[in-house]
PDB file of C-alpha atoms in Angstrom:
ATOM      1  CA  ASP P  41      29.868   4.865  54.365  1.00  0.00           C
ATOM      2  CA  ARG P  42      26.681   6.673  55.306  1.00  0.00           C
ATOM      3  CA  LEU P  43      24.523   4.215  53.396  1.00  0.00           C
ATOM      4  CA  LEU P  44      26.491   1.042  53.933  1.00  0.00           C
ATOM      5  CA  ARG P  45      27.103   1.375  57.678  1.00  0.00           C
ATOM      6  CA  PRO P  46      23.413   1.392  58.722  1.00  0.00           C
ATOM      7  CA  ALA P  47      22.663  -1.551  56.433  1.00  0.00           C
ATOM      8  CA  LEU P  48      25.565  -3.587  57.810  1.00  0.00           C
ATOM      9  CA  LEU P  49      24.647  -2.697  61.393  1.00  0.00           C
ATOM     10  CA  HIS P  50      21.071  -3.807  60.771  1.00  0.00           C
ATOM     11  CA  GLN P  51      22.238  -7.050  59.170  1.00  0.00           C
ATOM     12  CA  ALA P  52      24.666  -7.778  62.024  1.00  0.00           C
ATOM     13  CA  ASP P  53      21.964  -7.130  64.635  1.00  0.00           C
ATOM     14  CA  ALA P  54      19.470  -9.340  62.793  1.00  0.00           C
ATOM     15  CA  LEU P  55      22.019 -12.154  62.540  1.00  0.00           C
ATOM     16  CA  LEU P  56      22.843 -11.803  66.246  1.00  0.00           C
ATOM     17  CA  ASP P  57      19.177 -12.111  67.152  1.00  0.00           C
ATOM     18  CA  ARG P  58      18.776 -15.137  64.893  1.00  0.00           C
ATOM     19  CA  LEU P  59      21.899 -16.816  66.310  1.00  0.00           C
ATOM     20  CA  GLN P  60      20.621 -16.291  69.832  1.00  0.00           C
ATOM     21  CA  ARG P  61      17.235 -17.831  68.957  1.00  0.00           C
ATOM     22  CA  VAL P  62      18.914 -20.791  67.257  1.00  0.00           C
ATOM     23  CA  GLU P  63      21.217 -21.395  70.223  1.00  0.00           C
ATOM     24  CA  LEU P  64      18.348 -21.228  72.688  1.00  0.00           C
ATOM     25  CA  SER P  65      16.038 -23.487  70.724  1.00  0.00           C
ATOM     26  CA  ARG P  66      18.846 -25.986  70.090  1.00  0.00           C
ATOM     27  CA  SER P  67      19.675 -26.097  73.803  1.00  0.00           C
ATOM     28  CA  ILE P  68      16.042 -26.701  74.717  1.00  0.00           C
ATOM     29  CA  ARG P  69      15.670 -29.352  72.012  1.00  0.00           C
ATOM     30  CA  LEU P  70      18.783 -31.183  73.263  1.00  0.00           C
ATOM     31  CA  ASP P  71      17.550 -30.909  76.861  1.00  0.00           C
ATOM     32  CA  VAL P  72      20.659 -28.957  77.836  1.00  0.00           C
ATOM     33  CA  VAL P  73      18.480 -26.404  79.556  1.00  0.00           C
ATOM     34  CA  ASP P  74      14.812 -25.868  80.235  1.00  0.00           C
ATOM     35  CA  SER P  75      12.975 -22.743  79.179  1.00  0.00           C
ATOM     36  CA  ALA P  76      13.065 -21.351  82.735  1.00  0.00           C
ATOM     37  CA  SER P  77      16.862 -20.992  82.772  1.00  0.00           C
ATOM     38  CA  LEU P  78      17.831 -19.734  79.341  1.00  0.00           C
ATOM     39  CA  GLY P  79      20.314 -17.085  80.464  1.00  0.00           C
ATOM     40  CA  PRO P  80      23.847 -18.296  79.715  1.00  0.00           C
ATOM     41  CA  VAL P  81      22.969 -20.734  76.948  1.00  0.00           C
ATOM     42  CA  ALA P  82      23.497 -18.330  74.054  1.00  0.00           C
ATOM     43  CA  GLU P  83      27.217 -17.934  74.767  1.00  0.00           C
ATOM     44  CA  THR P  84      28.245 -17.551  71.144  1.00  0.00           C
ATOM     45  CA  ALA P  85      25.676 -14.847  70.487  1.00  0.00           C
ATOM     46  CA  GLU P  86      26.618 -12.988  73.656  1.00  0.00           C
ATOM     47  CA  ARG P  87      30.309 -13.089  72.779  1.00  0.00           C
ATOM     48  CA  HIS P  88      29.508 -11.637  69.359  1.00  0.00           C
ATOM     49  CA  ARG P  89      27.318  -8.951  70.935  1.00  0.00           C
ATOM     50  CA  VAL P  90      30.386  -7.719  72.818  1.00  0.00           C
ATOM     51  CA  THR P  91      32.258  -7.539  69.508  1.00  0.00           C
ATOM     52  CA  ARG P  92      29.318  -5.688  67.957  1.00  0.00           C
ATOM     53  CA  ARG P  93      29.299  -3.083  70.753  1.00  0.00           C
ATOM     54  CA  ARG P  94      33.042  -2.556  70.365  1.00  0.00           C
ATOM     55  CA  ILE P  95      32.557  -1.816  66.667  1.00  0.00           C
ATOM     56  CA  ASP P  96      30.490   1.230  67.647  1.00  0.00           C
ATOM     57  CA  GLU P  97      33.552   2.604  69.462  1.00  0.00           C
ATOM     58  CA  VAL P  98      35.788   2.495  66.367  1.00  0.00           C
ATOM     59  CA  ARG P  99      36.250   6.008  64.993  1.00  0.00           C
ATOM     60  CA  ASP P 100      37.669   5.183  61.557  1.00  0.00           C
ATOM     61  CA  PRO P 101      34.698   4.528  59.241  1.00  0.00           C
ATOM     62  CA  HIS P 102      36.670   2.189  56.970  1.00  0.00           C
ATOM     63  CA  GLN P 103      37.913   0.159  59.920  1.00  0.00           C
ATOM     64  CA  GLN P 104      34.371   0.043  61.306  1.00  0.00           C
ATOM     65  CA  LEU P 105      33.000  -1.282  57.997  1.00  0.00           C
ATOM     66  CA  ALA P 106      35.779  -3.878  57.785  1.00  0.00           C
ATOM     67  CA  ARG P 107      34.999  -5.091  61.306  1.00  0.00           C
ATOM     68  CA  LEU P 108      31.270  -5.192  60.561  1.00  0.00           C
ATOM     69  CA  ARG P 109      31.871  -7.294  57.461  1.00  0.00           C
ATOM     70  CA  ALA P 110      34.103  -9.664  59.438  1.00  0.00           C
ATOM     71  CA  LEU P 111      31.475  -9.964  62.178  1.00  0.00           C
ATOM     72  CA  ILE P 112      28.754 -10.729  59.626  1.00  0.00           C
ATOM     73  CA  ARG P 113      30.917 -13.449  58.029  1.00  0.00           C
ATOM     74  CA  THR P 114      31.555 -14.963  61.453  1.00  0.00           C
ATOM     75  CA  LEU P 115      27.860 -14.825  62.394  1.00  0.00           C
ATOM     76  CA  ARG P 116      26.871 -16.543  59.153  1.00  0.00           C
ATOM     77  CA  ALA P 117      29.446 -19.273  59.769  1.00  0.00           C
ATOM     78  CA  ASP P 118      28.199 -19.771  63.337  1.00  0.00           C
ATOM     79  CA  LEU P 119      24.614 -19.935  62.129  1.00  0.00           C
ATOM     80  CA  GLY P 120      25.642 -22.549  59.594  1.00  0.00           C
ATOM     81  CA  ARG P 121      27.280 -24.651  62.297  1.00  0.00           C
ATOM     82  CA  HIS P 122      24.181 -24.369  64.487  1.00  0.00           C
ATOM     83  CA  GLY P 123      21.861 -25.238  61.612  1.00  0.00           C
ATOM     84  CA  GLY P 124      20.182 -21.835  61.491  1.00  0.00           C
ATOM     85  CA  ARG P 125      20.973 -20.676  57.979  1.00  0.00           C
TER      86      ARG P 125
END
């Protein structure tokens, strides 16, 4: 748990950052939003950031790892749908 947790947290955070960048660039490319008003465009990434913060509150290490793995799977799927593999 001590080794795996930090690695999974790092991976989840990196995927969240990448998903946010992909969402923002896709929105700009599709002219949904201009670069001056990028705030609410990355809705999927922001929703997952809430999930990520809640994982930190879980006390059971096994439950925390299970939730991290589930979040990472979800982030990868969302990245795939947004074309940001």
